[in-house]
Every structure is written in structure tokens, then in C-alpha cells.
Amino acid sequence: GAGVSQSPSNKVTEKGKDVELRCDPISGHTALYWYRQRLGQGLEFLIYFQGNSAPDKSGLPSDRFSAERTGESVSTLTIQRTQQEDSAVYLCASSPTRVWETQYFGPGTRLLVL
Amino acid sequence: AQSVTQLGSHVSVSEGALVLLRCNYSSSVPPYLFWYVQYPNQGLQLLLKYTTGATLVKGINGFEAEFKKSETSFHLTKPSAHMSDAAEYFCAVRRSQGGSEKLVFGKGTKLTVNP
């Protein structure tokens, strides 16, 4: 079956612009996660959805970052007024229900802020 | 709070040699531990995980890891490296805090396999 998909695969933007990153989880997966991976760094947790509610937003680095999810489907991560330090690969993952189950990762969106 | 430390950001082995990637964790509760692999230009995929039960866990592609509570370790091994094992490997631990759960990842170890 289809895996987790993310779009766009690459995004180049100018400092100060807003960007929207999209994640399509595996059908039926209720849990969805966003991570950020900076060059040479591990994965940094951003936010976790259970259904369309976000019990944990603690990883969002600033109020410029927000995310929403429609039902148990698509999620969008929005970064407003992008800064150069936002340049990273943004990864999305989904799992059937809970955190300790296998997380299935998408290929990521590579964001470059000039 | 739960965390993991991966010793060595880069490991290089010869084809056919033993692969050993080190991961130490800290956790105040029984840990759930994971190893994920990221091949070049691909997303992460689960290699193996430990939740409860047998402490020696076997994963895909011939990898295994042993949970050692006394050493707070969960090192990843493979008896004989293959060129296709070249990738970045991430250790992770489940963190439970204030009714929320998430995975906390280490910084990763990049494995190079030399012919």
C-alpha cells in the first residue's frame, strides 16, 4: 500500500516568506508526527497529533510554527516569516495508534531559506 | 527525562567486518528503545525495537540489538557488514511526560562500509 507522502520534496524560499509543508499519512493511522532534521543533527520532535488533536506541541520552536490536521488525514506544517535557521529537512511520520508502535516516515521536505 | 546518546557520529568498517553502533539511554521508567535507519535520500525506517520481553531483539537485514539494563545500553550489531548497510542509524527512546508520549532520537551515526 501507499506509504507516507510529503510535498513539496524541495522548497526554496526567501527570508520572511511563509511556507506550508504537507503530509499525507498512511490511511487509517491515527497518530502523526512532525520532526525537523538539521544538517548533521538528529531528529528534533516538533509536534504530535492523535486524530486531529495535538496533545503535544512542546517541540514547536517558536510561535512562527503551527500545524493542523484534518480528521485522521492530511496535516500541514506552516512556518511564518521564515528565517535562515529554519533551513532543514522536515520529516513526517505516522503510526497506527501509539508512539511506541512503528513509525512510518515520509521522504521529507528539504527547506532552504535564502 | 528520557534521552539517548550515540557514541561516534561516524563509524567506518570493511565489508564483511562486524558492525557495532553504540547507544546509551537514560530513563527513569522501563524504556522502550528503537533503532531506525536512513538510507541516502530516503526517509527513516524501523530496524528493530525493544518494548518488553526478550532482551536480544532481532531486526531486518541481519541486525540485532541487546537491551542491557545494568549498562543502560542498546547497542546495534551485525556480524558481517555489507556495502548496502551504508546509511545513517538513529537510536531512539520513548519519552512519557505529562500524559504525552514521543520518541527522542539520538544525533545519529553514519556508517561507511569500505570494499
PDB file of C-alpha atoms in Angstrom, chain A residues 29-114:
ATOM      1  CA  HIS A  29      -3.070   5.766  11.038  1.00  0.00           C
ATOM      2  CA  THR A  30      -4.380   7.924  13.847  1.00  0.00           C
ATOM      3  CA  ALA A  31      -1.016   9.181  15.119  1.00  0.00           C
ATOM      4  CA  LEU A  32       1.050  11.668  13.100  1.00  0.00           C
ATOM      5  CA  TYR A  33       4.362  13.309  13.955  1.00  0.00           C
ATOM      6  CA  TRP A  34       6.470  16.137  12.595  1.00  0.00           C
ATOM      7  CA  TYR A  35      10.238  16.264  13.067  1.00  0.00           C
ATOM      8  CA  ARG A  36      12.976  18.618  11.944  1.00  0.00           C
ATOM      9  CA  GLN A  37      16.398  17.358  10.880  1.00  0.00           C
ATOM     10  CA  ARG A  38      19.099  19.969  10.575  1.00  0.00           C
ATOM     11  CA  LEU A  39      22.317  19.147   8.793  1.00  0.00           C
ATOM     12  CA  GLY A  40      24.469  16.910  10.977  1.00  0.00           C
ATOM     13  CA  GLN A  41      21.881  16.779  13.745  1.00  0.00           C
ATOM     14  CA  GLY A  42      19.451  14.173  14.970  1.00  0.00           C
ATOM     15  CA  LEU A  43      15.724  14.370  14.628  1.00  0.00           C
ATOM     16  CA  GLU A  44      14.094  17.136  16.605  1.00  0.00           C
ATOM     17  CA  PHE A  45      10.491  16.464  17.634  1.00  0.00           C
ATOM     18  CA  LEU A  46       8.104  19.252  16.686  1.00  0.00           C
ATOM     19  CA  ILE A  47       4.508  18.134  17.238  1.00  0.00           C
ATOM     20  CA  TYR A  48       2.352  15.043  17.610  1.00  0.00           C
ATOM     21  CA  PHE A  49      -1.277  14.539  16.553  1.00  0.00           C
ATOM     22  CA  GLN A  50      -3.661  11.899  17.810  1.00  0.00           C
ATOM     23  CA  GLY A  51      -6.520  12.155  15.362  1.00  0.00           C
ATOM     24  CA  ASN A  52      -6.948  15.854  14.744  1.00  0.00           C
ATOM     25  CA  SER A  53      -5.932  16.975  18.208  1.00  0.00           C
ATOM     26  CA  ALA A  54      -2.382  17.824  19.197  1.00  0.00           C
ATOM     27  CA  PRO A  55      -1.664  16.630  22.729  1.00  0.00           C
ATOM     28  CA  ASP A  56       1.961  17.667  22.461  1.00  0.00           C
ATOM     29  CA  LYS A  57       3.105  20.867  20.775  1.00  0.00           C
ATOM     30  CA  SER A  58       6.112  21.274  23.020  1.00  0.00           C
ATOM     31  CA  GLY A  59       8.637  20.883  20.234  1.00  0.00           C
ATOM     32  CA  LEU A  60       7.471  23.801  18.109  1.00  0.00           C
ATOM     33  CA  PRO A  61      10.469  26.156  18.237  1.00  0.00           C
ATOM     34  CA  SER A  62       8.549  29.426  18.142  1.00  0.00           C
ATOM     35  CA  ASP A  63       5.117  30.896  17.534  1.00  0.00           C
ATOM     36  CA  ARG A  64       6.049  31.191  13.857  1.00  0.00           C
ATOM     37  CA  PHE A  65       5.474  27.445  13.624  1.00  0.00           C
ATOM     38  CA  SER A  66       1.985  25.962  13.587  1.00  0.00           C
ATOM     39  CA  ALA A  67       0.408  22.742  12.408  1.00  0.00           C
ATOM     40  CA  GLU A  68      -3.037  21.364  11.853  1.00  0.00           C
ATOM     41  CA  ARG A  69      -4.556  18.093  10.851  1.00  0.00           C
ATOM     42  CA  THR A  70      -7.840  17.361   9.147  1.00  0.00           C
ATOM     43  CA  GLY A  71      -9.522  14.384  10.789  1.00  0.00           C
ATOM     44  CA  GLU A  72      -7.159  11.439  10.651  1.00  0.00           C
ATOM     45  CA  SER A  73      -5.768  12.539   7.334  1.00  0.00           C
ATOM     46  CA  VAL A  74      -3.628  15.274   5.881  1.00  0.00           C
ATOM     47  CA  SER A  75      -1.508  17.525   8.062  1.00  0.00           C
ATOM     48  CA  THR A  76       0.105  20.829   7.201  1.00  0.00           C
ATOM     49  CA  LEU A  77       3.032  22.445   8.948  1.00  0.00           C
ATOM     50  CA  THR A  78       3.174  26.203   8.443  1.00  0.00           C
ATOM     51  CA  ILE A  79       6.200  28.336   9.071  1.00  0.00           C
ATOM     52  CA  GLN A  80       5.534  32.064   9.039  1.00  0.00           C
ATOM     53  CA  ARG A  81       8.139  34.737   8.375  1.00  0.00           C
ATOM     54  CA  THR A  82      10.807  32.140   7.644  1.00  0.00           C
ATOM     55  CA  GLN A  83      14.325  32.641   8.928  1.00  0.00           C
ATOM     56  CA  GLN A  84      17.566  31.142   7.652  1.00  0.00           C
ATOM     57  CA  GLU A  85      17.808  28.918  10.735  1.00  0.00           C
ATOM     58  CA  ASP A  86      14.570  27.250   9.617  1.00  0.00           C
ATOM     59  CA  SER A  87      16.504  25.597   6.781  1.00  0.00           C
ATOM     60  CA  ALA A  88      16.292  21.856   7.406  1.00  0.00           C
ATOM     61  CA  VAL A  89      14.607  18.669   6.288  1.00  0.00           C
ATOM     62  CA  TYR A  90      11.111  18.386   7.740  1.00  0.00           C
ATOM     63  CA  LEU A  91      10.030  14.799   8.256  1.00  0.00           C
ATOM     64  CA  CYS A  92       6.559  13.485   8.844  1.00  0.00           C
ATOM     65  CA  ALA A  93       5.734  10.063  10.269  1.00  0.00           C
ATOM     66  CA  SER A  94       2.578   8.164  11.125  1.00  0.00           C
ATOM     67  CA  SER A  95       1.778   5.143  13.250  1.00  0.00           C
ATOM     68  CA  PRO A  96      -1.405   3.133  13.801  1.00  0.00           C
ATOM     69  CA  THR A  97      -2.218   4.472  17.251  1.00  0.00           C
ATOM     70  CA  ARG A  98       0.555   4.975  19.764  1.00  0.00           C
ATOM     71  CA  VAL A  99       4.074   6.334  19.961  1.00  0.00           C
ATOM     72  CA  TRP A 100       5.806   3.064  20.624  1.00  0.00           C
ATOM     73  CA  GLU A 101       4.420   1.425  17.571  1.00  0.00           C
ATOM     74  CA  THR A 102       6.489   1.504  14.413  1.00  0.00           C
ATOM     75  CA  GLN A 103       6.563   4.971  12.940  1.00  0.00           C
ATOM     76  CA  TYR A 104       6.491   5.106   9.153  1.00  0.00           C
ATOM     77  CA  PHE A 105       8.393   8.061   7.789  1.00  0.00           C
ATOM     78  CA  GLY A 106       7.876  10.071   4.660  1.00  0.00           C
ATOM     79  CA  PRO A 107      10.806  11.123   2.458  1.00  0.00           C
ATOM     80  CA  GLY A 108      10.837  14.619   3.917  1.00  0.00           C
ATOM     81  CA  THR A 109      10.654  18.170   2.606  1.00  0.00           C
ATOM     82  CA  ARG A 110      14.003  19.881   2.207  1.00  0.00           C
ATOM     83  CA  LEU A 111      13.519  23.559   3.041  1.00  0.00           C
ATOM     84  CA  LEU A 112      16.108  26.174   2.154  1.00  0.00           C
ATOM     85  CA  VAL A 113      15.600  29.742   3.318  1.00  0.00           C
ATOM     86  CA  LEU A 114      17.763  32.242   1.488  1.00  0.00           C
TER      87      LEU A 114
END
